[in-house]
Amino acid sequence: MNQNQTADLLKRSMPFQTVPGEMLEAIAKLARYESYARGDVIYHQGDFADDVFIVSSGAVQHTLGIGFQATHPEKIVRSGGVFGWAAVLDNQRTRMAKTVCMERTELIRINGEELINFFKATPETGDIVMSRFATMINKEYTMPEEVAGHVPHFTQVPVTVATGLSLTMFRLSQWLKSPKPYLMMTGFGILLATWYLAVEVWKLPRFADMPGLTTVMKEWFSKDPVYGLSIWTPEYYQHIWVSVRRILIAFFLATVLGVPLGLFLGWSKTFREYVFPVFETLRPIPILAWVPLAIIMFQGSETPVIFLTFLASFYATALNTMLGVETIDESYSRAAACLGASKWQVFREVIVPGAMPFMFTGLQISIGVAWFSLVAGEMVAGEYGLGYVINTSYTMVRYPTIVIGMITLGIVGYVSSALVRMAGDYMMQWRVRELALGGR
Amino acid sequence: MNANTQNQSAVMSDTPKPVVKPSEIQVKNVSKSYGAGLFEKQVIKDCSFTIERNKLTVMIGPSGCGKSTLIRLLAGFEKPTAGTIELDGKRITGPGRDRLVVFQESALFPWMTTHDNIMYGPKARRENTKQNRGLAEYLLEKVGLSAFRAKYPPQLSGGMQRRAELARAMINNPDVMILDEPFRGLDCMSKELMWEYYSGLFEESHRTNFFVTTDIDEAIFLADRLLIMSNIPGQVRETIEVDLPRPRRLAFVFDDDRAIAVKMEALSILHKEAMKSFSGGSKAASDFVEAYSKRSAAAETAEQ
């Protein structure tokens, strides 16, 4: 039998059917041709399993020993049939059957070890062939786990996923190895250098009165600040805390009210017909235009500021959540309904998680505009807070303090949106992995 | 009964396998049109056929012949304009878990792991029982996704996603499974593997299956009965019994004389229907197509 005929025979057998031509030829090189007379025993039960056999012509009777739950304890293998696959199993290298030739039989045999070694070099094809071996074994036996569990796998499937601290440390070390932190520092460096040069070295015309980098830094870190506000004074932290508290309350209210509103707007067409036009009319009104009404409507100085902060956040959250619901593919709801989910279950288990990516985009925008409108509110109607600091420092000509307030706002704002992003990543593991697959 | 078979049945009862209640669907004189008045478009016209008990019925037809509309009617998402669809003599009025539909687009929930996706049906019906959890493990193994149980669908390949979807449908043990071109868009190799997985799953239970496709090889490899659809408005043009033995093998199906004969028969009918759709109903165009086919037939005989 020549190589081509062997390759053709392999092609006809179940495990090798889908193997590409040139690989079949390579496998054919491993095969040895043999012929047997009627009544010859090829192997006995209990023999060491070295080779896999494929029948070319003739017929082989295959009788399984007692104890192996075969669907057909006795079967006849004819042309194209495969037997003796115990040779490719891990840790199961004994013959489970006795095979006798029923007539003059021609066959090829391939050493199991050599075949497995061959597939180690081409794991993808190897796994397909092995999975077809496994399918074949499954069909013949009713103990698939026991036997099929021994079918070797070539491609590596990582099963464990690192979590917790080790993952964080790994990410941190990866981040430090990447160019990102250095690019980031360069970016900040350019900004600060421009500021320093423009104000203090070149003294550009309109920059002359501006507080310079060194003035601001000295003031900010001074134990005895000229204008009364630095990282050593308790008032500094009180201003920060008041602003943060306002943000927390406003952002919480905006999320608690905005997310459900957005979900219902997206989900129920009728509800949307009622609410959306009103919503769209109120939305473009700038926050500053609300200031007088807010002061009239609410008592004290605290509630009007929180209201103004809330309003901007609320629009961003509700609108993005609504868009999130609209982008959910209808096939998900249809599949859930088909699988027996009730309308309420579809809402809870499909609409809510499906809208989550947009929802968190909305929350990111929301926390940003919250700071924006907070400062606007505090400038007009506050007693404490970073916006108030900036505004009073201007009227009282404490220029370095203005910049301290601005930088602090930037830092606190950055931290708050990073926290929102982290919460989103934590709640949407699936999304993180999906994006990671796309290399983002 | 000898020791061997007794042993065998003991193992069988250990493995959680669904008890299949075979059902039959009868489609009787169904018509479906969309729009009204001048804009009315008839998609299915007076269509009758039976999805027989315990058989894998494959429907094949030119694209745009109303197959997907028919699936929506069978699933109960839409109602026919005329005629009735009955499941075991009971009229279908809406979606139900007795008929499970696997649609052509992947609808695995991306926010759930493979395992949770498969368990979704039982959980949604509050049947998160030990038996169902065991069944989920069994099906994961069966479709070769045990190692991928904790992965999210976007992390799986196209073929794996389709397998997960099959498992998600099978765990609910529907009386009838309805599949709308489930392997469309897979590459050739995974498609052939999917045929084997799928027919293996079918042979295990002989659940009533209805499978819609546009691929003739797929149809012949899988079908017990082959329904060939006409051009739009859809009707069953021809029914062919494909009595090839099971389990089937790929090489066998592409070499076997009987399979080739079935394929030729099906193709010639499909070709005629496709030609009609090509000529778009215009008399002149269909005359031209007919004349052309006659001429080429004459040329062939002359050559011989």
XYZ file of C-alpha atoms in Angstrom:
744
model
C 0.000 0.000 0.000
C 1.548 3.330 -0.948
C 1.468 6.625 0.901
C -1.427 8.066 -1.109
C -3.601 5.037 -0.497
C -2.804 5.239 3.215
C -3.717 8.926 3.258
C -6.967 8.127 1.457
C -7.786 5.475 4.018
C -7.069 7.903 6.860
C -9.337 10.430 5.179
C -12.170 7.899 5.242
C -11.813 7.155 8.942
C -13.787 9.113 11.470
C -10.992 10.694 13.547
C -8.909 11.936 10.610
C -11.670 13.119 8.279
C -11.091 16.806 8.780
C -7.291 16.732 8.798
C -5.774 18.790 5.961
C -4.080 16.923 3.086
C -0.404 17.613 3.756
C -0.785 16.609 7.398
C -2.505 13.403 6.373
C 0.536 12.550 4.288
C 2.786 13.148 7.279
C 0.580 10.904 9.420
C 0.567 8.302 6.655
C 4.362 8.145 7.033
C 3.860 6.924 10.606
C 1.547 4.133 9.465
C 2.611 0.556 8.828
C 0.721 -1.794 6.547
C -0.112 -5.356 7.640
C -2.290 -8.180 6.395
C -3.818 -10.994 8.404
C -5.443 -14.337 7.513
C -8.861 -15.466 8.652
C -8.842 -16.384 12.346
C -5.674 -14.419 13.239
C -5.839 -12.698 16.621
C -4.536 -9.123 16.451
C -4.509 -8.591 20.192
C -5.961 -9.994 23.414
C -7.639 -8.210 26.251
C -5.040 -6.995 28.728
C -2.243 -6.641 26.154
C -0.266 -3.417 26.189
C -1.880 -0.962 23.777
C 0.787 0.320 21.423
C -0.915 0.958 18.084
C -4.178 2.269 16.678
C -5.622 0.254 13.778
C -7.587 1.288 10.722
C -9.133 -1.426 8.570
C -8.483 -1.149 4.844
C -10.305 -4.268 3.697
C -11.791 -7.335 5.312
C -13.519 -7.559 8.687
C -12.347 -7.719 12.294
C -14.458 -8.994 15.141
C -14.033 -6.822 18.242
C -15.177 -8.422 21.499
C -15.043 -6.353 24.643
C -14.191 -7.878 27.937
C -16.720 -8.010 30.732
C -16.756 -4.893 32.858
C -16.572 -2.386 30.017
C -20.069 -1.099 29.466
C -20.180 -1.126 25.715
C -23.307 -0.252 23.808
C -22.445 -3.226 21.591
C -20.075 -5.606 23.401
C -19.433 -7.312 20.112
C -19.029 -5.489 16.864
C -17.493 -5.971 13.483
C -15.085 -3.396 12.174
C -14.922 -3.046 8.416
C -13.137 -0.855 5.899
C -12.571 2.645 7.255
C -13.293 1.535 10.807
C -10.955 2.342 13.666
C -10.137 0.160 16.648
C -7.464 -0.131 19.273
C -7.753 3.515 20.274
C -6.642 2.652 23.803
C -3.191 3.412 22.365
C -3.899 7.139 22.301
C -5.347 7.368 25.808
C -3.429 8.749 28.764
C -2.818 6.196 31.548
C -5.129 3.631 30.012
C -2.785 1.706 27.822
C -4.219 -1.798 28.074
C -6.388 -3.497 25.507
C -10.021 -3.697 26.593
C -11.087 -6.114 23.872
C -10.034 -9.126 21.883
C -9.827 -8.697 18.139
C -9.995 -11.551 15.636
C -9.914 -11.341 11.855
C -13.041 -12.837 10.310
C -11.646 -12.984 6.813
C -8.476 -11.993 5.045
C -7.878 -8.495 6.403
C -5.615 -5.655 5.369
C -5.025 -2.837 7.787
C -2.676 -0.059 8.793
C -1.386 0.513 12.285
C -0.042 3.722 13.775
C 1.919 3.903 16.986
C -0.145 5.838 19.555
C 2.897 7.465 21.153
C 4.212 8.680 17.804
C 0.807 10.018 16.854
C 0.493 11.986 20.093
C 4.000 13.374 19.670
C 3.131 14.375 16.128
C 0.080 16.281 17.320
C 2.017 18.100 19.992
C 3.551 20.077 17.146
C 0.118 20.910 15.696
C -2.075 21.250 18.775
C -5.071 22.740 16.972
C -5.537 19.861 14.554
C -4.505 17.451 17.287
C -7.353 18.529 19.495
C -9.857 18.162 16.692
C -8.669 14.628 15.956
C -8.696 13.761 19.658
C -12.142 15.223 20.154
C -13.317 13.036 17.296
C -11.719 10.041 18.970
C -13.603 11.061 22.107
C -16.883 11.347 20.193
C -16.314 7.901 18.750
C -15.574 6.449 22.187
C -18.627 8.168 23.641
C -20.805 6.550 21.034
C -19.527 3.076 21.758
C -19.483 3.237 25.545
C -21.756 4.316 28.291
C -18.919 5.375 30.511
C -17.782 8.459 28.654
C -16.172 10.231 31.632
C -13.993 7.293 32.500
C -12.578 6.647 29.063
C -12.929 9.995 27.346
C -11.264 11.609 30.342
C -8.069 9.958 29.195
C -8.115 11.503 25.729
C -5.135 13.860 25.642
C -5.497 17.612 25.090
C -2.855 19.592 23.276
C -3.868 23.233 23.391
C -3.490 24.834 26.778
C -6.722 25.989 28.350
C -6.072 28.282 31.302
C -8.721 27.379 33.864
C -7.692 29.410 36.885
C -8.048 33.172 36.795
C -5.932 35.233 39.139
C -7.964 37.449 41.439
C -7.565 39.771 44.394
C -4.289 41.224 45.536
C -2.044 39.137 43.292
C -3.957 40.385 40.264
C -3.679 43.995 41.423
C 0.057 43.613 42.023
C 0.494 41.979 38.636
C -1.377 44.825 36.931
C 0.669 47.397 38.832
C 3.954 45.818 37.774
C 2.709 45.588 34.182
C 1.729 49.242 34.324
C 5.143 50.256 35.610
C 6.794 48.264 32.832
C 4.669 49.937 30.159
C 5.483 53.424 28.863
C 2.195 54.759 30.274
C 3.387 56.186 33.634
C 6.339 57.935 32.002
C 4.196 59.463 29.262
C 1.808 60.627 31.951
C 4.597 62.299 33.901
C 5.886 63.945 30.759
C 2.405 65.353 30.121
C 2.205 66.872 33.598
C 5.768 68.121 33.288
C 4.975 70.036 30.086
C 1.925 71.658 31.683
C 3.775 72.758 34.814
C 6.819 73.933 32.858
C 4.650 76.061 30.561
C 2.982 77.627 33.588
C 6.293 78.289 35.304
C 7.982 79.742 32.209
C 5.020 81.859 31.129
C 4.481 83.491 34.492
C 7.787 83.601 36.290
C 10.543 83.445 33.646
C 9.197 85.122 30.508
C 6.594 87.216 32.367
C 4.261 87.291 29.378
C 2.059 90.472 29.197
C -1.281 89.153 30.511
C 0.335 86.594 32.818
C 2.164 89.102 34.996
C -0.532 89.276 37.695
C -1.124 85.526 37.711
C 0.144 83.478 40.639
C 3.214 81.567 39.561
C 3.982 77.912 40.077
C 6.459 78.470 42.914
C 4.182 80.984 44.705
C 1.270 78.564 44.587
C 3.329 75.591 45.713
C 4.910 77.528 48.579
C 1.487 78.674 49.720
C -0.091 75.247 49.296
C 2.514 73.418 51.362
C 3.250 76.211 53.821
C 2.636 75.617 57.538
C 1.912 79.283 57.924
C 0.111 80.315 54.713
C -0.036 83.987 53.799
C -3.688 83.813 52.720
C -4.818 81.299 55.314
C -5.299 78.125 53.269
C -2.816 75.263 52.825
C -2.629 71.531 53.382
C -1.750 72.246 57.045
C -4.904 74.207 57.849
C -8.070 72.416 58.977
C -10.286 74.757 56.909
C -8.758 73.322 53.747
C -10.115 69.873 54.599
C -13.410 71.273 55.748
C -13.916 72.886 52.334
C -13.045 69.628 50.617
C -15.308 67.606 52.880
C -18.294 69.939 52.370
C -17.920 69.724 48.593
C -17.452 65.968 48.651
C -20.500 65.509 50.860
C -22.630 67.586 48.507
C -21.372 65.549 45.588
C -22.083 62.272 47.391
C -25.662 63.213 48.243
C -26.397 64.662 44.797
C -24.743 61.794 42.942
C -26.506 59.220 45.069
C -29.906 60.826 44.474
C -29.209 61.217 40.761
C -28.264 57.547 40.477
C -31.132 56.228 42.562
C -33.691 58.246 40.610
C -31.987 58.505 37.221
C -31.198 54.821 36.648
C -34.766 53.546 37.199
C -36.184 56.436 35.183
C -33.812 55.659 32.328
C -34.606 51.942 32.497
C -38.343 52.567 32.349
C -37.969 55.181 29.603
C -36.145 52.635 27.496
C -38.336 49.697 28.401
C -41.898 51.013 28.238
C -42.984 52.821 25.098
C -46.063 54.300 26.784
C -44.115 55.650 29.731
C -41.695 57.162 27.311
C -44.416 58.969 25.343
C -45.496 60.676 28.583
C -42.177 61.553 30.089
C -39.592 61.956 27.401
C -40.896 65.236 25.826
C -40.987 66.892 29.259
C -37.552 65.546 30.024
C -36.140 66.805 26.744
C -37.592 70.296 27.325
C -36.089 70.628 30.794
C -32.724 69.122 29.930
C -31.238 71.928 27.769
C -31.889 74.580 30.477
C -28.404 75.451 31.816
C -27.786 74.787 35.488
C -26.939 78.444 36.099
C -30.433 79.397 34.909
C -31.815 77.278 37.745
C -29.906 79.175 40.445
C -32.548 81.836 41.285
C -35.388 79.315 41.355
C -33.318 76.912 43.425
C -32.688 79.610 46.050
C -36.395 80.515 46.097
C -37.550 76.882 46.236
C -35.188 75.571 48.921
C -34.302 76.920 52.327
C -30.800 77.509 53.604
C -27.646 77.375 51.537
C -27.111 73.620 51.492
C -30.180 72.268 49.692
C -30.113 74.671 46.699
C -26.503 73.684 45.958
C -27.295 69.981 46.241
C -30.339 70.444 44.040
C -28.313 72.145 41.316
C -25.648 69.457 41.494
C -28.242 66.721 41.414
C -30.053 68.134 38.398
C -27.139 67.945 35.978
C -26.157 64.442 37.150
C -29.690 63.221 36.920
C -30.074 64.133 33.225
C -26.794 62.463 32.277
C -27.589 59.256 34.159
C -31.186 58.916 32.978
C -30.423 59.678 29.339
C -27.514 57.260 29.093
C -29.394 54.485 30.844
C -32.266 54.938 28.402
C -29.853 54.709 25.475
C -28.400 51.583 27.086
C -31.778 49.882 27.130
C -32.393 50.858 23.522
C -29.138 49.324 22.318
C -29.890 45.876 23.805
C -30.358 43.409 20.997
C -33.941 42.224 20.892
C -32.798 38.629 20.470
C -31.721 38.536 24.149
C -35.216 39.347 25.407
C -36.690 36.933 22.895
C -34.335 34.152 23.992
C -35.118 34.778 27.666
C -38.869 34.709 26.981
C -38.400 31.501 25.031
C -36.544 29.926 27.969
C -39.474 30.611 30.259
C -38.628 33.985 31.833
C -41.529 36.205 32.876
C -41.761 39.849 31.778
C -40.373 41.020 35.106
C -37.522 38.492 34.894
C -36.657 39.737 31.421
C -36.446 43.246 32.861
C -34.293 42.225 35.799
C -32.057 39.661 34.114
C -31.736 41.006 30.579
C -32.592 44.713 30.483
C -30.670 45.737 33.605
C -27.390 43.904 32.910
C -27.671 44.673 29.186
C -27.959 48.403 29.827
C -25.068 48.390 32.293
C -22.245 49.447 29.966
C -24.149 52.575 28.945
C -25.342 53.113 32.479
C -21.785 53.342 33.740
C -20.800 55.634 30.896
C -23.692 57.766 32.118
C -22.412 57.659 35.697
C -18.950 58.744 34.558
C -20.426 61.728 32.766
C -22.730 62.301 35.712
C -19.935 62.590 38.279
C -18.095 64.991 35.955
C -21.032 67.333 35.470
C -21.786 67.049 39.205
C -18.489 68.768 40.015
C -19.140 71.289 37.286
C -22.541 72.318 38.617
C -21.421 72.058 42.240
C -18.850 74.781 41.723
C -21.432 76.905 39.899
C -23.817 76.464 42.820
C -21.203 77.112 45.497
C -20.051 80.280 43.804
C -23.544 81.678 44.052
C -25.011 80.233 47.189
C -22.412 78.514 49.364
C -20.825 79.080 52.706
C -18.177 76.413 52.398
C -16.803 74.292 49.624
C -14.134 74.544 46.948
C -16.302 76.681 44.637
C -16.839 79.075 47.508
C -13.077 79.186 48.155
C -12.377 80.123 44.546
C -15.072 82.787 44.445
C -14.207 84.504 47.770
C -10.488 84.333 47.067
C -11.155 86.264 43.870
C -13.134 89.013 45.595
C -10.557 89.225 48.393
C -7.583 89.182 45.972
C -5.996 85.969 47.317
C -4.809 84.789 43.908
C -2.673 81.793 44.947
C -5.621 80.388 46.903
C -7.735 80.417 43.727
C -5.239 78.111 42.078
C -5.022 75.891 45.154
C -8.824 75.500 44.986
C -8.657 74.694 41.290
C -5.920 72.078 41.615
C -7.722 70.458 44.548
C -10.922 70.303 42.491
C -9.016 68.625 39.678
C -7.519 65.991 41.968
C -10.717 65.218 43.884
C -12.716 65.106 40.636
C -10.214 62.716 39.075
C -10.313 60.397 42.079
C -14.132 60.367 42.134
C -14.469 59.427 38.478
C -11.763 56.758 38.888
C -13.828 55.268 41.734
C -16.925 55.195 39.533
C -14.943 53.489 36.788
C -13.600 50.901 39.226
C -17.101 50.185 40.523
C -18.214 49.687 36.913
C -15.345 47.316 36.135
C -16.112 45.358 39.271
C -19.769 44.979 38.392
C -19.157 44.164 34.723
C -16.459 41.502 34.704
C -17.850 40.158 31.456
C -17.529 43.565 29.831
C -13.964 44.037 31.027
C -12.974 40.704 29.517
C -14.805 41.471 26.298
C -12.937 44.761 25.952
C -9.673 43.090 26.920
C -10.222 40.623 24.061
C -10.507 43.549 21.691
C -7.152 44.772 22.987
C -8.626 47.838 24.662
C -30.293 -10.254 30.875
C -26.623 -10.781 31.636
C -24.431 -8.976 34.134
C -23.057 -6.710 31.498
C -26.335 -5.164 30.422
C -27.519 -4.818 33.994
C -24.396 -2.941 34.796
C -25.003 -0.826 31.751
C -28.505 0.197 32.792
C -27.199 1.120 36.238
C -24.756 3.510 34.639
C -27.472 4.875 32.395
C -29.621 5.851 35.343
C -26.674 7.581 36.998
C -26.138 9.856 34.043
C -28.873 12.487 34.113
C -30.633 12.235 30.823
C -33.837 14.038 29.977
C -36.903 11.954 29.384
C -38.046 12.982 25.958
C -41.701 13.393 25.237
C -41.889 13.364 21.470
C -44.354 15.722 19.861
C -45.621 16.436 16.429
C -46.389 19.790 14.847
C -48.928 20.130 12.092
C -48.962 23.185 9.909
C -52.314 23.401 8.133
C -52.983 25.787 5.240
C -51.018 28.569 6.850
C -50.720 31.933 5.146
C -48.949 35.000 6.412
C -48.859 38.454 4.932
C -47.503 41.749 6.157
C -48.922 45.199 5.543
C -52.390 45.967 4.268
C -54.127 47.040 1.062
C -51.749 48.051 -1.680
C -48.725 47.368 0.495
C -49.736 43.847 1.383
C -47.003 41.331 0.827
C -47.746 37.658 1.090
C -44.785 35.780 2.498
C -46.339 32.360 3.094
C -49.262 31.077 1.072
C -51.400 28.075 1.933
C -48.492 26.147 3.386
C -49.090 22.699 4.897
C -46.666 20.164 6.284
C -46.024 17.990 9.331
C -43.004 17.943 11.579
C -43.083 14.273 12.397
C -42.544 12.722 15.805
C -39.005 11.551 16.663
C -37.655 12.775 13.353
C -35.227 15.398 12.270
C -37.068 17.412 9.656
C -34.918 19.773 7.632
C -36.387 22.613 5.593
C -34.352 24.033 2.766
C -35.252 26.799 0.373
C -33.939 29.803 -1.518
C -33.144 32.768 0.700
C -36.058 35.088 1.307
C -38.661 32.373 0.844
C -40.325 32.926 4.197
C -38.420 30.358 6.269
C -37.682 32.784 9.072
C -41.293 33.985 9.072
C -42.384 30.393 9.421
C -40.051 29.956 12.395
C -41.558 33.003 14.098
C -45.010 31.502 13.545
C -43.913 28.135 14.952
C -42.322 29.846 17.941
C -45.545 31.733 18.557
C -44.059 35.223 18.307
C -46.463 35.998 15.452
C -49.839 34.658 14.400
C -50.673 33.346 10.932
C -53.061 35.403 8.799
C -54.925 32.227 7.895
C -54.691 28.541 8.805
C -53.570 26.853 12.007
C -50.464 25.395 13.586
C -51.046 22.586 16.058
C -48.749 20.855 18.509
C -50.112 17.397 19.257
C -53.547 18.609 18.198
C -53.410 21.739 20.374
C -53.354 25.091 18.638
C -50.232 27.214 19.123
C -51.160 30.682 20.367
C -47.957 32.061 21.866
C -44.376 31.266 22.863
C -43.995 28.281 25.153
C -41.294 26.097 26.606
C -42.626 23.045 24.747
C -41.053 24.491 21.591
C -37.570 25.887 21.920
C -36.156 28.037 19.177
C -32.458 28.516 18.465
C -32.202 31.591 16.279
C -29.586 32.267 13.646
C -28.016 35.144 15.573
C -26.234 34.167 18.771
C -28.366 35.144 21.748
C -26.137 33.957 24.590
C -26.186 36.579 27.320
C -22.743 38.203 27.270
C -23.027 39.051 30.967
C -23.292 35.417 32.051
C -20.696 32.660 31.981
C -21.234 29.662 29.712
C -22.474 27.627 32.651
C -24.902 30.320 33.838
C -26.191 30.750 30.305
C -26.968 27.038 30.094
C -28.636 27.097 33.513
C -30.684 30.191 32.631
C -33.828 28.336 31.553
C -34.113 26.132 34.668
C -33.290 29.098 36.935
C -35.835 31.351 35.249
C -38.491 28.724 35.919
C -37.218 28.245 39.500
C -36.110 24.709 38.746
C -32.559 25.066 39.991
C -32.620 21.460 41.157
C -29.819 18.998 41.692
C -31.029 17.067 38.684
C -30.883 20.117 36.430
C -27.437 21.091 37.690
C -26.285 17.554 36.919
C -27.872 17.842 33.503
C -25.978 21.080 32.886
C -22.685 19.330 33.691
C -23.611 16.469 31.418
C -24.467 18.787 28.539
C -21.319 20.880 29.044
C -19.323 17.674 28.704
C -21.418 16.554 25.753
C -20.807 19.716 23.749
C -17.147 19.782 24.813
C -17.272 23.003 26.839
C -16.445 21.738 30.331
C -13.171 23.634 30.315
C -14.945 26.803 29.227
C -17.719 26.801 31.811
C -16.505 29.964 33.547
C -15.819 31.878 30.329
C -18.058 34.614 29.007
C -19.539 34.180 25.511
C -17.352 36.815 23.799
C -14.353 34.749 24.889
C -15.614 31.678 22.994
C -15.168 30.934 19.297
C -18.172 30.987 16.975
C -18.524 27.209 17.008
C -18.321 27.047 20.798
C -20.998 29.712 21.087
C -23.313 27.678 18.883
C -22.635 24.579 20.960
C -23.346 26.467 24.177
C -26.572 27.658 22.622
C -27.582 24.108 21.716
C -26.908 23.038 25.308
C -28.893 26.004 26.647
C -31.865 24.884 24.568
C -31.524 21.145 25.270
C -31.465 21.493 29.067
C -35.082 22.650 28.997
C -36.059 19.362 27.455
C -38.481 20.840 24.934
C -40.906 18.582 23.096
C -39.778 20.101 19.823
C -36.538 21.882 19.000
C -36.679 24.457 16.235
C -33.418 25.715 14.764
C -33.157 28.615 12.341
C -29.892 28.311 10.385
C -27.937 27.813 13.592
C -24.582 27.154 11.914
C -24.643 30.008 9.461
C -21.448 31.993 9.363
C -19.242 29.269 10.819
C -16.147 28.262 8.893
C -16.327 25.028 6.940
C -14.419 22.911 9.437
C -16.339 23.978 12.535
C -19.546 23.616 10.573
C -18.803 19.969 9.856
C -17.881 19.372 13.492
C -21.125 21.040 14.533
C -23.089 18.700 12.261
C -21.570 15.764 14.070
C -22.163 17.215 17.527
C -25.684 18.122 16.632
C -26.614 14.805 15.003
C -25.013 13.008 17.957
C -27.278 14.944 20.313
C -30.261 14.121 18.133
C -29.468 10.423 17.900
C -29.239 10.222 21.655
C -32.823 11.288 22.274
C -34.601 11.251 18.912
C -36.415 14.344 20.000
C -38.593 15.937 17.333
C -36.355 18.490 15.589
C -37.079 21.079 12.930
C -34.018 22.526 11.271
C -34.016 25.304 8.700
C -31.038 25.818 6.429
C -29.883 27.026 3.032
C -26.982 24.578 2.843
C -27.736 21.426 0.848
C -24.882 19.357 2.329
C -25.985 20.256 5.836
C -29.565 19.334 4.951
C -28.667 15.915 3.575
C -26.226 15.080 6.351
C -28.812 15.828 9.035
C -32.246 15.122 7.615
C -34.643 12.258 8.145
C -37.139 14.195 6.069
C -36.258 17.000 3.744
C -38.834 19.685 2.955
C -38.035 21.849 -0.030
C -39.598 25.306 -0.044
C -40.822 27.138 -3.093
C -39.925 30.678 -3.953
C -41.857 33.440 -2.135
C -44.771 33.179 -1.174
C -43.508 30.113 0.648
C -44.972 26.652 0.246
C -43.541 23.183 0.629
C -42.731 22.178 -2.942
C -41.472 18.680 -2.270
C -40.862 16.244 0.582
C -37.989 13.766 0.326
C -37.461 10.959 2.827
C -33.722 10.673 3.433
C -33.422 7.089 4.627
C -29.651 7.013 5.022
C -28.578 4.996 8.075
C -27.561 6.748 11.289
C -25.023 7.563 12.669
C -23.859 9.154 9.443
C -20.345 9.950 8.483
C -19.173 12.941 6.523
C -17.133 10.976 3.992
C -20.007 8.581 3.544
C -22.595 11.258 2.906
C -20.479 12.843 0.208
C -19.712 9.540 -1.511
C -22.870 7.505 -1.119
C -24.952 7.026 -4.285
C -28.260 7.360 -2.507
C -27.136 10.588 -0.836
C -25.937 11.951 -4.166
C -29.250 11.046 -5.786
C -31.149 12.895 -3.051
C -28.837 15.849 -3.401
C -29.324 15.998 -7.184
C -33.088 15.751 -6.822
C -33.170 18.493 -4.199
C -30.825 20.705 -6.170
C -32.855 20.460 -9.361
C -35.993 21.570 -7.502
C -34.123 24.349 -5.738
C -32.606 25.436 -9.021
C -36.039 25.848 -10.587
C -37.237 27.868 -7.620
C -34.139 30.022 -7.638
C -34.626 30.663 -11.359
C -38.159 31.852 -10.705
C -36.903 34.226 -8.093
C -34.171 35.366 -10.477
C -36.629 36.191 -13.221
C -38.570 38.086 -10.563
C -42.000 37.116 -11.910
C -41.511 38.865 -15.238
C -42.830 36.814 -18.135
C -40.088 37.868 -20.519
C -37.332 37.049 -18.050
C -38.754 33.627 -17.209
C -39.150 32.847 -20.933
C -35.547 33.792 -21.406
C -34.440 31.591 -18.528
C -36.437 28.694 -19.890
C -35.120 29.089 -23.416
C -31.598 29.325 -22.062
C -31.917 26.155 -20.023
C -33.377 24.289 -23.013
C -30.513 25.434 -25.198
C -27.884 24.340 -22.713
C -29.633 20.970 -22.308
C -29.589 20.562 -26.093
C -25.912 21.465 -26.172
C -25.208 18.813 -23.577
C -26.969 16.063 -25.485
C -25.183 17.116 -28.661
C -21.871 16.772 -26.885
C -22.700 13.281 -25.736
